Amino acid sequence: MIVLAIESSCDESCAAVLDTETWTLLSDVVHSHIPAMKQYGGIVPEIASRAHLTALPQVVGHALEAAGKNLRQIDHIAVSNRPGLIGALLVGLNYAKGLAWSLGVPFSVHDHIEAHLYSPFLAEVTGNSGPPPFPWVAAVVSGGHTELFYVPSFGAHRWLGGTLDDAAGEAFDKIGKILGLGYPAGPVIDRLVREHREALRGQPSVVFPVARVADYHFSFSGLKSAVALAVESHRRDTADNESPPVSLLAAAQEAILTPIVQQIRKGLTAFPGANPVLTGGVACNSRLRELLPEAHFPIPRHCSDNAAMVAVLAGLKNREHALVASPWSEGASPRSEWLGLGASS
Ligand code: KG4
Ligand code: ZN
Protein backbone atom coordinates (compact mmCIF):
# COMPACT_ATOMS: atom_id res chain seq x y z
CA MET A 1 0.00 0.00 0.00
CA ILE A 2 1.26 3.50 -0.83
CA VAL A 3 0.22 5.98 1.87
CA LEU A 4 0.21 9.75 1.36
CA ALA A 5 0.22 11.54 4.73
CA ILE A 6 -0.64 15.16 5.43
CA GLU A 7 0.14 17.15 8.59
CA SER A 8 -0.98 20.74 9.22
CA SER A 9 -1.75 20.99 12.94
CA CYS A 10 0.47 23.98 13.67
CA ASP A 11 2.83 26.12 11.57
CA GLU A 12 4.32 23.50 9.23
CA SER A 13 2.66 22.20 6.06
CA CYS A 14 3.94 18.64 5.63
CA ALA A 15 3.44 15.70 3.30
CA ALA A 16 5.11 12.29 3.15
CA VAL A 17 4.81 9.09 1.12
CA LEU A 18 5.31 5.64 2.67
CA ASP A 19 5.41 2.23 0.99
CA THR A 20 3.98 -0.13 3.62
CA GLU A 21 5.01 -3.30 1.71
CA THR A 22 8.72 -2.48 1.54
CA TRP A 23 8.40 -0.44 4.80
CA THR A 24 10.24 2.45 3.16
CA LEU A 25 9.71 6.17 3.53
CA LEU A 26 9.73 7.43 -0.07
CA SER A 27 9.53 11.14 0.71
CA ASP A 28 9.19 13.54 3.63
CA VAL A 29 8.53 17.24 2.89
CA VAL A 30 8.27 19.90 5.61
CA HIS A 31 7.43 23.48 4.69
CA SER A 32 7.76 25.74 7.72
CA HIS A 33 5.73 28.94 8.08
CA ILE A 34 7.91 30.13 10.96
CA PRO A 35 9.46 32.98 8.87
CA ALA A 36 5.94 34.43 8.40
CA MET A 37 5.34 34.22 12.18
CA LYS A 38 8.62 35.77 13.35
CA GLN A 39 7.38 39.36 13.18
CA TYR A 40 4.52 38.46 15.56
CA GLY A 41 6.69 36.63 18.09
CA GLY A 42 4.50 33.53 17.92
CA ILE A 43 1.92 31.69 15.86
CA VAL A 44 -1.05 33.66 14.53
CA PRO A 45 -3.67 30.93 13.92
CA GLU A 46 -5.45 32.70 11.05
CA ILE A 47 -2.16 33.33 9.22
CA ALA A 48 -1.17 29.69 9.74
CA SER A 49 -4.50 28.47 8.25
CA ARG A 50 -4.11 30.68 5.18
CA ALA A 51 -0.49 29.63 4.76
CA HIS A 52 -1.51 25.94 4.78
CA LEU A 53 -4.15 26.67 2.17
CA THR A 54 -1.60 27.95 -0.31
CA ALA A 55 1.29 25.66 0.64
CA LEU A 56 -0.37 22.23 0.86
CA PRO A 57 -0.90 21.63 -2.90
CA GLN A 58 2.77 22.44 -3.57
CA VAL A 59 4.02 20.42 -0.60
CA VAL A 60 1.98 17.38 -1.69
CA GLY A 61 3.27 17.85 -5.25
CA HIS A 62 6.86 17.90 -4.01
CA ALA A 63 6.30 14.82 -1.82
CA LEU A 64 4.86 12.86 -4.78
CA GLU A 65 7.67 13.98 -7.08
CA ALA A 66 10.37 13.06 -4.55
CA ALA A 67 8.71 9.66 -4.04
CA GLY A 68 8.53 9.04 -7.80
CA LYS A 69 4.77 8.49 -7.57
CA ASN A 70 1.73 10.14 -9.11
CA LEU A 71 -1.64 10.66 -7.48
CA ARG A 72 -3.12 7.59 -9.20
CA GLN A 73 -0.59 5.39 -7.38
CA ILE A 74 -1.78 6.50 -3.92
CA ASP A 75 -3.84 3.83 -2.12
CA HIS A 76 -4.60 5.62 1.14
CA ILE A 77 -4.48 9.15 2.55
CA ALA A 78 -3.64 9.63 6.24
CA VAL A 79 -4.08 12.99 7.95
CA SER A 80 -3.74 14.34 11.49
CA ASN A 81 -7.06 15.85 12.63
CA ARG A 82 -6.32 16.58 16.34
CA PRO A 83 -5.03 18.17 18.53
CA GLY A 84 -3.78 21.52 17.21
CA LEU A 85 -4.96 24.84 15.80
CA ILE A 86 -8.48 24.17 14.61
CA GLY A 87 -8.29 26.30 11.45
CA ALA A 88 -4.95 24.77 10.47
CA LEU A 89 -6.23 21.23 11.09
CA LEU A 90 -9.41 21.87 9.07
CA VAL A 91 -7.38 22.97 6.05
CA GLY A 92 -5.32 19.75 6.10
CA LEU A 93 -8.31 17.51 6.85
CA ASN A 94 -10.45 18.95 4.08
CA TYR A 95 -7.57 18.90 1.62
CA ALA A 96 -7.05 15.19 2.45
CA LYS A 97 -10.77 14.44 2.16
CA GLY A 98 -11.05 16.24 -1.20
CA LEU A 99 -8.05 14.38 -2.57
CA ALA A 100 -9.32 10.99 -1.30
CA TRP A 101 -12.78 11.66 -2.74
CA SER A 102 -11.45 12.63 -6.15
CA LEU A 103 -9.09 9.62 -6.28
CA GLY A 104 -11.67 7.18 -4.93
CA VAL A 105 -9.36 5.99 -2.14
CA PRO A 106 -9.97 5.75 1.63
CA PHE A 107 -8.63 8.26 4.10
CA SER A 108 -7.96 7.96 7.84
CA VAL A 109 -7.56 10.52 10.61
CA HIS A 110 -4.85 10.28 13.27
CA ASP A 111 -3.97 11.92 16.56
CA HIS A 112 -0.90 14.18 16.30
CA ILE A 113 0.35 13.18 19.79
CA GLU A 114 -0.01 9.49 18.94
CA ALA A 115 1.99 10.15 15.76
CA HIS A 116 4.76 11.82 17.82
CA LEU A 117 4.68 8.92 20.31
CA TYR A 118 5.36 6.28 17.66
CA SER A 119 7.71 8.47 15.60
CA PRO A 120 10.72 6.42 16.81
CA PHE A 121 9.56 3.86 14.19
CA LEU A 122 10.67 6.39 11.56
CA ALA A 123 14.16 4.98 12.16
CA GLU A 124 12.97 1.66 10.64
CA VAL A 125 11.51 3.12 7.44
CA THR A 126 14.62 5.23 6.84
CA GLY A 127 16.94 2.22 6.91
CA ASN A 128 18.28 2.64 10.44
CA SER A 129 18.03 0.36 13.41
CA GLY A 130 14.56 0.70 14.90
CA PRO A 131 13.39 1.95 18.27
CA PRO A 132 14.11 0.03 21.48
CA PRO A 133 11.68 -2.83 22.17
CA PHE A 134 8.50 -2.23 24.18
CA PRO A 135 7.68 -1.53 26.94
CA TRP A 136 8.53 2.17 26.82
CA VAL A 137 8.30 5.01 29.27
CA ALA A 138 7.81 7.72 26.67
CA ALA A 139 7.49 11.49 26.79
CA VAL A 140 6.03 13.67 24.04
CA VAL A 141 7.48 17.10 24.71
CA SER A 142 6.45 19.73 22.19
CA GLY A 143 5.20 23.29 21.83
CA GLY A 144 1.66 22.34 22.77
CA HIS A 145 2.09 19.21 24.88
CA THR A 146 4.14 17.61 27.62
CA GLU A 147 2.75 14.10 28.08
CA LEU A 148 4.18 11.00 29.72
CA PHE A 149 3.14 7.45 28.79
CA TYR A 150 3.77 3.87 29.69
CA VAL A 151 3.60 1.89 26.43
CA PRO A 152 3.60 -1.91 26.89
CA SER A 153 3.03 -2.54 23.16
CA PHE A 154 1.96 -0.68 20.02
CA GLY A 155 -1.48 0.88 20.50
CA ALA A 156 -1.69 0.01 24.21
CA HIS A 157 -0.51 3.20 25.87
CA ARG A 158 -1.29 4.27 29.38
CA TRP A 159 -1.23 8.05 29.88
CA LEU A 160 0.66 8.70 33.11
CA GLY A 161 0.47 12.48 33.30
CA GLY A 162 0.95 15.78 31.56
CA THR A 163 1.38 19.49 32.07
CA LEU A 164 -1.10 21.32 34.26
CA ASP A 165 -0.45 24.61 32.48
CA ASP A 166 2.17 25.49 29.81
CA ALA A 167 3.91 22.86 27.69
CA ALA A 168 7.71 22.54 27.87
CA GLY A 169 8.21 24.04 24.39
CA GLU A 170 5.77 26.82 25.24
CA ALA A 171 7.89 27.58 28.33
CA PHE A 172 11.01 27.88 26.11
CA ASP A 173 9.13 30.09 23.65
CA LYS A 174 7.54 32.36 26.29
CA ILE A 175 10.83 32.82 28.14
CA GLY A 176 12.45 33.59 24.79
CA LYS A 177 9.78 36.19 24.12
CA ILE A 178 10.47 37.90 27.47
CA LEU A 179 14.14 38.02 26.47
CA GLY A 180 13.52 39.09 22.86
CA LEU A 181 15.05 35.94 21.39
CA GLY A 182 12.49 35.54 18.62
CA TYR A 183 10.20 32.62 17.82
CA PRO A 184 10.63 29.70 18.33
CA ALA A 185 13.08 30.28 21.17
CA GLY A 186 13.75 26.64 22.12
CA PRO A 187 16.47 26.07 19.50
CA VAL A 188 18.00 29.52 20.19
CA ILE A 189 18.25 28.95 23.96
CA ASP A 190 19.67 25.46 23.34
CA ARG A 191 22.35 26.89 21.00
CA LEU A 192 23.28 29.92 23.15
CA VAL A 193 23.75 27.79 26.28
CA ARG A 194 25.79 25.21 24.33
CA GLU A 195 28.01 27.88 22.76
CA HIS A 196 28.70 29.57 26.12
CA ARG A 197 29.17 26.36 27.98
CA GLU A 198 32.85 26.86 28.77
CA ALA A 199 32.38 30.50 29.79
CA LEU A 200 29.52 29.47 32.10
CA ARG A 201 31.67 27.01 34.03
CA GLY A 202 32.51 28.33 37.48
CA GLN A 203 30.20 31.36 37.16
CA PRO A 204 27.78 31.89 40.05
CA SER A 205 24.67 30.29 38.68
CA VAL A 206 21.07 31.33 39.11
CA VAL A 207 18.80 28.44 40.09
CA PHE A 208 15.11 28.60 39.29
CA PRO A 209 12.82 26.45 41.41
CA VAL A 210 11.21 23.42 39.83
CA ALA A 211 7.48 23.11 40.63
CA ARG A 212 6.63 20.13 42.82
CA VAL A 213 3.74 18.42 41.12
CA ALA A 214 1.98 15.22 42.12
CA ASP A 215 2.08 11.95 40.18
CA TYR A 216 3.54 12.28 36.68
CA HIS A 217 2.35 15.83 36.01
CA PHE A 218 4.32 18.95 35.12
CA SER A 219 3.95 22.69 35.66
CA PHE A 220 5.98 25.36 33.85
CA SER A 221 3.97 28.59 34.17
CA GLY A 222 5.60 29.65 37.47
CA LEU A 223 9.01 29.49 35.82
CA LYS A 224 7.96 32.06 33.24
CA SER A 225 7.12 34.54 36.04
CA ALA A 226 10.37 33.72 37.89
CA VAL A 227 12.39 34.43 34.73
CA ALA A 228 10.47 37.68 34.08
CA LEU A 229 11.25 38.85 37.63
CA ALA A 230 14.92 37.88 37.32
CA VAL A 231 15.21 39.77 34.01
CA GLU A 232 13.56 42.82 35.54
CA SER A 233 15.90 42.84 38.53
CA HIS A 234 18.93 42.27 36.27
CA ARG A 235 17.94 45.27 34.12
CA ARG A 236 17.41 47.39 37.23
CA ASP A 237 20.76 46.34 38.71
CA THR A 238 22.75 46.93 35.54
CA ALA A 239 20.96 50.29 35.09
CA ASP A 240 20.85 49.83 31.33
CA ASN A 241 19.04 47.49 29.00
CA GLU A 242 21.97 45.15 28.76
CA SER A 243 20.77 41.75 27.64
CA PRO A 244 20.48 39.26 30.51
CA PRO A 245 23.42 36.90 30.91
CA VAL A 246 23.40 33.49 29.27
CA SER A 247 23.65 31.99 32.78
CA LEU A 248 20.01 33.01 33.20
CA LEU A 249 19.08 31.15 30.02
CA ALA A 250 21.05 28.12 31.16
CA ALA A 251 19.21 28.14 34.50
CA ALA A 252 15.82 28.47 32.78
CA GLN A 253 16.65 25.61 30.39
CA GLU A 254 17.75 23.45 33.32
CA ALA A 255 14.50 24.21 35.18
CA ILE A 256 12.45 23.08 32.15
CA LEU A 257 14.46 19.92 31.53
CA THR A 258 14.93 18.79 35.15
CA PRO A 259 11.28 17.77 35.77
CA ILE A 260 11.17 15.98 32.41
CA VAL A 261 14.22 13.92 33.35
CA GLN A 262 12.90 13.34 36.90
CA GLN A 263 9.49 12.13 35.72
CA ILE A 264 11.03 9.81 33.10
CA ARG A 265 13.33 8.34 35.78
CA LYS A 266 10.39 7.94 38.17
CA GLY A 267 8.54 6.07 35.40
CA LEU A 268 11.53 3.80 34.79
CA THR A 269 11.60 2.90 38.48
CA ALA A 270 7.86 2.22 38.53
CA PHE A 271 8.02 0.11 35.34
CA PRO A 272 11.23 -1.90 35.61
CA GLY A 273 12.60 -3.06 32.28
CA ALA A 274 10.94 -0.25 30.29
CA ASN A 275 13.00 1.69 27.76
CA PRO A 276 13.03 5.51 27.88
CA VAL A 277 11.87 7.28 24.71
CA LEU A 278 11.50 11.03 24.05
CA THR A 279 9.87 12.71 21.04
CA GLY A 280 8.38 16.09 20.07
CA GLY A 281 10.16 19.35 19.25
CA VAL A 282 11.78 19.76 22.69
CA ALA A 283 13.39 16.32 22.25
CA CYS A 284 15.71 18.09 19.74
CA ASN A 285 17.33 19.78 22.75
CA SER A 286 21.01 18.88 23.03
CA ARG A 287 21.14 19.30 26.82
CA LEU A 288 18.12 16.98 27.26
CA ARG A 289 19.90 14.37 25.12
CA GLU A 290 22.95 14.76 27.33
CA LEU A 291 20.92 14.43 30.56
CA LEU A 292 19.30 11.17 29.38
CA PRO A 293 22.02 9.34 27.47
CA GLU A 294 20.24 6.02 27.93
CA ALA A 295 17.08 7.26 26.16
CA HIS A 296 16.06 6.81 22.53
CA PHE A 297 15.56 10.09 20.66
CA PRO A 298 14.48 10.18 16.99
CA ILE A 299 16.74 12.34 14.80
CA PRO A 300 15.86 16.04 15.35
CA ARG A 301 14.03 16.31 12.00
CA HIS A 302 11.69 13.54 13.14
CA CYS A 303 11.18 15.04 16.63
CA SER A 304 9.71 18.25 15.16
CA ASP A 305 6.42 18.23 13.27
CA ASN A 306 6.40 16.18 10.08
CA ALA A 307 3.98 14.06 8.03
CA ALA A 308 6.27 11.01 7.95
CA MET A 309 5.25 10.20 11.53
CA VAL A 310 1.58 10.26 10.46
CA ALA A 311 2.37 7.94 7.53
CA VAL A 312 4.25 5.55 9.83
CA LEU A 313 1.41 5.56 12.37
CA ALA A 314 -1.03 4.61 9.57
CA GLY A 315 1.46 1.96 8.40
CA LEU A 316 1.80 0.49 11.91
CA LYS A 317 -1.99 0.40 12.32
CA ASN A 318 -2.23 -1.31 8.92
CA ARG A 319 0.32 -3.91 10.05
CA GLU A 320 -1.70 -4.54 13.22
CA HIS A 321 -4.98 -4.70 11.21
CA ALA A 322 -6.14 -1.60 13.06
CA LEU A 323 -6.21 0.94 10.22
CA VAL A 324 -9.82 2.05 9.91
CA ALA A 325 -11.04 4.21 7.02
CA SER A 326 -12.72 7.37 8.32
CA PRO A 327 -16.22 8.48 7.32
CA TRP A 328 -16.62 11.61 5.14
CA SER A 329 -18.33 13.25 8.13
CA GLU A 330 -15.08 13.09 10.17
CA GLY A 331 -14.17 16.42 11.78
CA ALA A 332 -11.17 18.05 13.43
CA SER A 333 -10.65 19.06 17.06
CA PRO A 334 -8.21 21.30 18.97
CA ARG A 335 -8.08 18.64 21.71
CA SER A 336 -6.79 15.11 21.80
CA GLU A 337 -9.46 12.57 22.68
CA TRP A 338 -6.90 9.82 22.34
CA LEU A 339 -4.70 10.70 25.37
CA GLY A 340 -6.89 8.95 27.92
CA LEU A 341 -7.91 6.11 25.63
CA GLY A 342 -5.05 3.69 26.31
CA ALA A 343 -5.94 0.00 26.31
CA SER A 344 -4.81 -0.39 29.88
CA SER A 345 -6.16 2.84 31.36
O1 KG4 B 1 6.71 19.13 18.03
P1 KG4 B 1 6.87 20.53 17.54
O2 KG4 B 1 7.65 20.75 16.27
O3 KG4 B 1 5.47 21.20 17.32
C1 KG4 B 1 4.41 21.02 18.20
O4 KG4 B 1 3.66 20.02 18.02
O5 KG4 B 1 4.30 21.84 19.12
O6 KG4 B 1 7.53 21.36 18.75
C2 KG4 B 1 7.84 22.73 18.63
C3 KG4 B 1 8.42 23.19 19.95
C4 KG4 B 1 8.65 24.69 20.05
O7 KG4 B 1 8.12 25.15 21.28
C5 KG4 B 1 10.17 24.84 20.02
O8 KG4 B 1 10.65 25.96 20.75
C6 KG4 B 1 10.61 23.54 20.65
O9 KG4 B 1 9.71 22.58 20.15
N1 KG4 B 1 12.00 23.19 20.28
C7 KG4 B 1 13.02 23.13 21.15
C8 KG4 B 1 14.18 22.81 20.40
N2 KG4 B 1 13.81 22.67 19.09
C9 KG4 B 1 12.47 22.90 19.03
N3 KG4 B 1 13.05 23.34 22.48
C10 KG4 B 1 14.25 23.22 23.10
N4 KG4 B 1 15.40 22.92 22.44
C11 KG4 B 1 15.41 22.71 21.10
N5 KG4 B 1 16.56 22.42 20.47
ZN1 ZN C 1 3.96 18.27 17.24
Short mmCIF file of N, CA and C in Angstrom, two decimals, residues 210-313:
data_model
loop_
_atom_site.label_atom_id
_atom_site.label_comp_id
_atom_site.label_asym_id
_atom_site.label_seq_id
_atom_site.Cartn_x
_atom_site.Cartn_y
_atom_site.Cartn_z
N VAL A 210 12.00 24.33 40.67
CA VAL A 210 11.21 23.42 39.83
C VAL A 210 9.92 23.13 40.60
N ALA A 211 8.77 23.32 39.95
CA ALA A 211 7.48 23.11 40.63
C ALA A 211 7.34 21.67 41.08
N ARG A 212 6.90 21.49 42.32
CA ARG A 212 6.63 20.13 42.82
C ARG A 212 5.21 19.76 42.45
N VAL A 213 5.07 18.79 41.59
CA VAL A 213 3.74 18.42 41.12
C VAL A 213 3.52 16.94 41.38
N ALA A 214 2.29 16.61 41.77
CA ALA A 214 1.98 15.22 42.12
C ALA A 214 2.04 14.30 40.91
N ASP A 215 2.14 13.02 41.19
CA ASP A 215 2.08 11.95 40.18
C ASP A 215 3.11 12.18 39.06
N TYR A 216 2.62 12.11 37.82
CA TYR A 216 3.54 12.28 36.68
C TYR A 216 3.24 13.59 35.94
N HIS A 217 2.72 14.58 36.67
CA HIS A 217 2.35 15.83 36.01
C HIS A 217 3.52 16.81 35.99
N PHE A 218 3.31 17.90 35.27
CA PHE A 218 4.32 18.95 35.12
C PHE A 218 3.65 20.32 35.29
N SER A 219 4.46 21.32 35.63
CA SER A 219 3.95 22.69 35.66
C SER A 219 5.10 23.63 35.31
N PHE A 220 4.90 24.47 34.31
CA PHE A 220 5.98 25.36 33.85
C PHE A 220 5.62 26.84 33.93
N SER A 221 4.35 27.17 34.29
CA SER A 221 3.97 28.59 34.17
C SER A 221 4.64 29.46 35.23
N GLY A 222 4.94 28.87 36.42
CA GLY A 222 5.60 29.65 37.47
C GLY A 222 7.00 30.06 37.05
N LEU A 223 7.64 29.22 36.27
CA LEU A 223 9.01 29.49 35.82
C LEU A 223 9.07 30.75 34.96
N LYS A 224 8.06 30.89 34.12
CA LYS A 224 7.96 32.06 33.24
C LYS A 224 7.96 33.34 34.09
N SER A 225 7.18 33.36 35.16
CA SER A 225 7.12 34.54 36.04
C SER A 225 8.46 34.73 36.75
N ALA A 226 9.07 33.63 37.20
CA ALA A 226 10.37 33.72 37.89
C ALA A 226 11.43 34.32 36.96
N VAL A 227 11.41 33.90 35.70
CA VAL A 227 12.39 34.43 34.73
C VAL A 227 12.10 35.91 34.48
N ALA A 228 10.82 36.27 34.33
CA ALA A 228 10.47 37.68 34.08
C ALA A 228 10.96 38.56 35.23
N LEU A 229 10.79 38.08 36.46
CA LEU A 229 11.25 38.85 37.63
C LEU A 229 12.77 38.97 37.66
N ALA A 230 13.45 37.87 37.33
CA ALA A 230 14.92 37.88 37.32
C ALA A 230 15.45 38.84 36.26
N VAL A 231 14.79 38.86 35.10
CA VAL A 231 15.21 39.77 34.01
C VAL A 231 15.01 41.21 34.45
N GLU A 232 13.88 41.47 35.07
CA GLU A 232 13.56 42.82 35.54
C GLU A 232 14.61 43.29 36.55
N SER A 233 14.94 42.42 37.50
CA SER A 233 15.90 42.84 38.53
C SER A 233 17.30 42.98 37.92
N HIS A 234 17.62 42.14 36.93
CA HIS A 234 18.93 42.27 36.27
C HIS A 234 19.03 43.62 35.55
N ARG A 235 17.93 43.99 34.86
CA ARG A 235 17.94 45.27 34.12
C ARG A 235 18.03 46.45 35.07
N ARG A 236 17.37 46.31 36.22
CA ARG A 236 17.41 47.39 37.23
C ARG A 236 18.83 47.50 37.77
N ASP A 237 19.43 46.35 38.10
CA ASP A 237 20.76 46.34 38.71
C ASP A 237 21.84 46.86 37.77
N THR A 238 21.70 46.51 36.47
CA THR A 238 22.75 46.93 35.54
C THR A 238 22.47 48.34 35.01
N ALA A 239 21.34 48.91 35.40
CA ALA A 239 20.96 50.29 35.09
C ALA A 239 20.87 50.58 33.59
N ASP A 240 21.11 49.61 32.76
CA ASP A 240 20.85 49.83 31.33
C ASP A 240 20.09 48.60 30.81
N ASN A 241 19.84 48.59 29.54
CA ASN A 241 19.04 47.49 29.00
C ASN A 241 19.89 46.34 28.50
N GLU A 242 21.04 46.21 29.13
CA GLU A 242 21.97 45.15 28.76
C GLU A 242 21.23 43.80 28.74
N SER A 243 21.51 43.01 27.73
CA SER A 243 20.77 41.75 27.64
C SER A 243 21.17 40.83 28.79
N PRO A 244 20.20 40.10 29.35
CA PRO A 244 20.48 39.26 30.51
C PRO A 244 21.55 38.21 30.20
N PRO A 245 22.33 37.84 31.18
CA PRO A 245 23.42 36.90 30.91
C PRO A 245 22.92 35.52 30.50
N VAL A 246 23.78 34.82 29.75
CA VAL A 246 23.40 33.49 29.27
C VAL A 246 23.20 32.54 30.45
N SER A 247 23.83 32.86 31.60
CA SER A 247 23.65 31.99 32.78
C SER A 247 22.17 31.90 33.17
N LEU A 248 21.44 33.00 32.91
CA LEU A 248 20.01 33.01 33.20
C LEU A 248 19.25 32.06 32.26
N LEU A 249 19.69 32.07 30.99
CA LEU A 249 19.08 31.15 30.02
C LEU A 249 19.37 29.71 30.38
N ALA A 250 20.63 29.48 30.80
CA ALA A 250 21.05 28.12 31.16
C ALA A 250 20.22 27.63 32.35
N ALA A 251 19.99 28.52 33.31
CA ALA A 251 19.21 28.14 34.50
C ALA A 251 17.76 27.86 34.11
N ALA A 252 17.21 28.68 33.22
CA ALA A 252 15.82 28.47 32.78
C ALA A 252 15.71 27.14 32.04
N GLN A 253 16.66 26.87 31.16
CA GLN A 253 16.65 25.61 30.39
C GLN A 253 16.71 24.42 31.36
N GLU A 254 17.59 24.53 32.35
CA GLU A 254 17.75 23.45 33.32
C GLU A 254 16.44 23.22 34.09
N ALA A 255 15.75 24.33 34.42
CA ALA A 255 14.50 24.21 35.18
C ALA A 255 13.37 23.61 34.34
N ILE A 256 13.46 23.73 33.01
CA ILE A 256 12.45 23.08 32.15
C ILE A 256 12.79 21.60 32.00
N LEU A 257 14.07 21.31 31.83
CA LEU A 257 14.46 19.92 31.53
C LEU A 257 14.48 19.02 32.76
N THR A 258 14.81 19.60 33.94
CA THR A 258 14.93 18.79 35.15
C THR A 258 13.66 17.97 35.45
N PRO A 259 12.46 18.59 35.48
CA PRO A 259 11.28 17.77 35.77
C PRO A 259 11.01 16.71 34.71
N ILE A 260 11.39 16.99 33.47
CA ILE A 260 11.17 15.98 32.41
C ILE A 260 12.03 14.76 32.72
N VAL A 261 13.30 15.02 33.04
CA VAL A 261 14.22 13.92 33.35
C VAL A 261 13.75 13.19 34.62
N GLN A 262 13.35 13.96 35.63
CA GLN A 262 12.90 13.34 36.90
C GLN A 262 11.69 12.43 36.68
N GLN A 263 10.72 12.92 35.92
CA GLN A 263 9.49 12.13 35.72
C GLN A 263 9.76 10.87 34.88
N ILE A 264 10.66 11.00 33.91
CA ILE A 264 11.03 9.81 33.10
C ILE A 264 11.68 8.78 34.04
N ARG A 265 12.62 9.26 34.88
CA ARG A 265 13.33 8.34 35.78
C ARG A 265 12.36 7.69 36.78
N LYS A 266 11.40 8.49 37.24
CA LYS A 266 10.39 7.94 38.17
C LYS A 266 9.60 6.83 37.45
N GLY A 267 9.26 7.07 36.20
CA GLY A 267 8.54 6.07 35.40
C GLY A 267 9.36 4.80 35.22
N LEU A 268 10.66 4.97 35.01
CA LEU A 268 11.53 3.80 34.79
C LEU A 268 11.64 2.96 36.06
N THR A 269 11.56 3.63 37.21
CA THR A 269 11.60 2.90 38.48
C THR A 269 10.27 2.16 38.69
N ALA A 270 9.17 2.83 38.34
CA ALA A 270 7.86 2.22 38.53
C ALA A 270 7.59 1.08 37.54
N PHE A 271 8.23 1.15 36.36
CA PHE A 271 8.02 0.11 35.34
C PHE A 271 9.38 -0.49 34.98
N PRO A 272 9.89 -1.36 35.85
CA PRO A 272 11.23 -1.90 35.61
C PRO A 272 11.31 -2.62 34.26
N GLY A 273 12.40 -2.39 33.58
CA GLY A 273 12.60 -3.06 32.28
C GLY A 273 12.11 -2.22 31.11
N ALA A 274 11.42 -1.10 31.39
CA ALA A 274 10.94 -0.25 30.29
C ALA A 274 12.10 0.56 29.71
N ASN A 275 11.98 0.88 28.43
CA ASN A 275 13.00 1.69 27.76
C ASN A 275 12.54 3.14 27.66
N PRO A 276 13.42 4.09 27.98
CA PRO A 276 13.03 5.51 27.88
C PRO A 276 13.06 6.03 26.44
N VAL A 277 12.01 6.75 26.06
CA VAL A 277 11.87 7.28 24.71
C VAL A 277 11.38 8.72 24.81
N LEU A 278 11.98 9.63 24.05
CA LEU A 278 11.50 11.03 24.05
C LEU A 278 11.30 11.50 22.62
N THR A 279 10.16 12.16 22.37
CA THR A 279 9.87 12.71 21.04
C THR A 279 9.22 14.09 21.19
N GLY A 280 8.95 14.73 20.05
CA GLY A 280 8.38 16.09 20.07
C GLY A 280 9.52 17.10 19.92
N GLY A 281 9.16 18.33 19.55
CA GLY A 281 10.16 19.35 19.25
C GLY A 281 11.23 19.55 20.31
N VAL A 282 10.82 19.52 21.60
CA VAL A 282 11.78 19.76 22.69
C VAL A 282 12.81 18.62 22.78
N ALA A 283 12.45 17.45 22.24
CA ALA A 283 13.39 16.32 22.25
C ALA A 283 14.57 16.58 21.31
N CYS A 284 14.54 17.68 20.54
CA CYS A 284 15.71 18.09 19.74
C CYS A 284 16.79 18.63 20.65
N ASN A 285 16.42 19.04 21.87
CA ASN A 285 17.33 19.78 22.75
C ASN A 285 18.60 18.98 23.10
N SER A 286 19.74 19.60 22.85
CA SER A 286 21.01 18.88 23.03
C SER A 286 21.31 18.60 24.51
N ARG A 287 20.90 19.51 25.39
CA ARG A 287 21.14 19.30 26.82
C ARG A 287 20.27 18.15 27.35
N LEU A 288 19.02 18.07 26.85
CA LEU A 288 18.12 16.98 27.26
C LEU A 288 18.71 15.64 26.83
N ARG A 289 19.28 15.60 25.63
CA ARG A 289 19.90 14.37 25.12
C ARG A 289 21.09 13.97 25.98
N GLU A 290 21.78 15.00 26.49
CA GLU A 290 22.95 14.76 27.33
C GLU A 290 22.51 14.25 28.72
N LEU A 291 21.40 14.80 29.22
CA LEU A 291 20.92 14.43 30.56
C LEU A 291 20.33 13.01 30.59
N LEU A 292 19.89 12.52 29.44
CA LEU A 292 19.30 11.17 29.38
C LEU A 292 20.00 10.35 28.30
N PRO A 293 21.27 10.04 28.52
CA PRO A 293 22.02 9.34 27.47
C PRO A 293 21.49 7.94 27.17
N GLU A 294 20.77 7.37 28.12
CA GLU A 294 20.24 6.02 27.93
C GLU A 294 18.94 6.01 27.11
N ALA A 295 18.38 7.19 26.83
CA ALA A 295 17.08 7.26 26.16
C ALA A 295 17.21 7.20 24.64
N HIS A 296 16.11 6.77 24.00
CA HIS A 296 16.06 6.81 22.53
C HIS A 296 15.41 8.12 22.10
N PHE A 297 16.09 8.86 21.24
CA PHE A 297 15.56 10.09 20.66
C PHE A 297 15.54 9.91 19.14
N PRO A 298 14.42 10.15 18.46
CA PRO A 298 14.48 10.18 16.99
C PRO A 298 15.43 11.30 16.54
N ILE A 299 15.88 11.25 15.29
CA ILE A 299 16.74 12.34 14.80
C ILE A 299 15.93 13.64 14.91
N PRO A 300 16.60 14.78 15.13
CA PRO A 300 15.86 16.04 15.35
C PRO A 300 14.77 16.32 14.32
N ARG A 301 15.04 16.06 13.05
CA ARG A 301 14.03 16.31 12.00
C ARG A 301 12.74 15.53 12.27
N HIS A 302 12.88 14.36 12.87
CA HIS A 302 11.69 13.54 13.14
C HIS A 302 11.07 13.81 14.51
N CYS A 303 11.77 14.62 15.35
CA CYS A 303 11.18 15.04 16.63
C CYS A 303 10.20 16.18 16.37
N SER A 304 10.58 17.11 15.48
CA SER A 304 9.71 18.25 15.16
C SER A 304 8.56 17.76 14.28
N ASP A 305 7.58 18.63 14.04
CA ASP A 305 6.42 18.23 13.27
C ASP A 305 6.79 17.79 11.85
N ASN A 306 6.16 16.71 11.42
CA ASN A 306 6.40 16.18 10.08
C ASN A 306 5.23 15.26 9.74
N ALA A 307 5.08 14.95 8.43
CA ALA A 307 3.98 14.06 8.03
C ALA A 307 4.44 12.61 8.00
N ALA A 308 5.76 12.39 8.00
CA ALA A 308 6.27 11.01 7.95
C ALA A 308 5.79 10.23 9.17
N MET A 309 5.70 10.90 10.31
CA MET A 309 5.25 10.20 11.53
C MET A 309 3.77 9.81 11.41
N VAL A 310 3.00 10.59 10.67
CA VAL A 310 1.58 10.26 10.46
C VAL A 310 1.49 9.06 9.51
N ALA A 311 2.34 9.06 8.48
CA ALA A 311 2.37 7.94 7.53
C ALA A 311 2.76 6.65 8.24
N VAL A 312 3.78 6.73 9.11
CA VAL A 312 4.25 5.55 9.83
C VAL A 312 3.19 5.05 10.80
N LEU A 313 2.48 5.97 11.45
CA LEU A 313 1.41 5.56 12.37
C LEU A 313 0.33 4.79 11.58
#
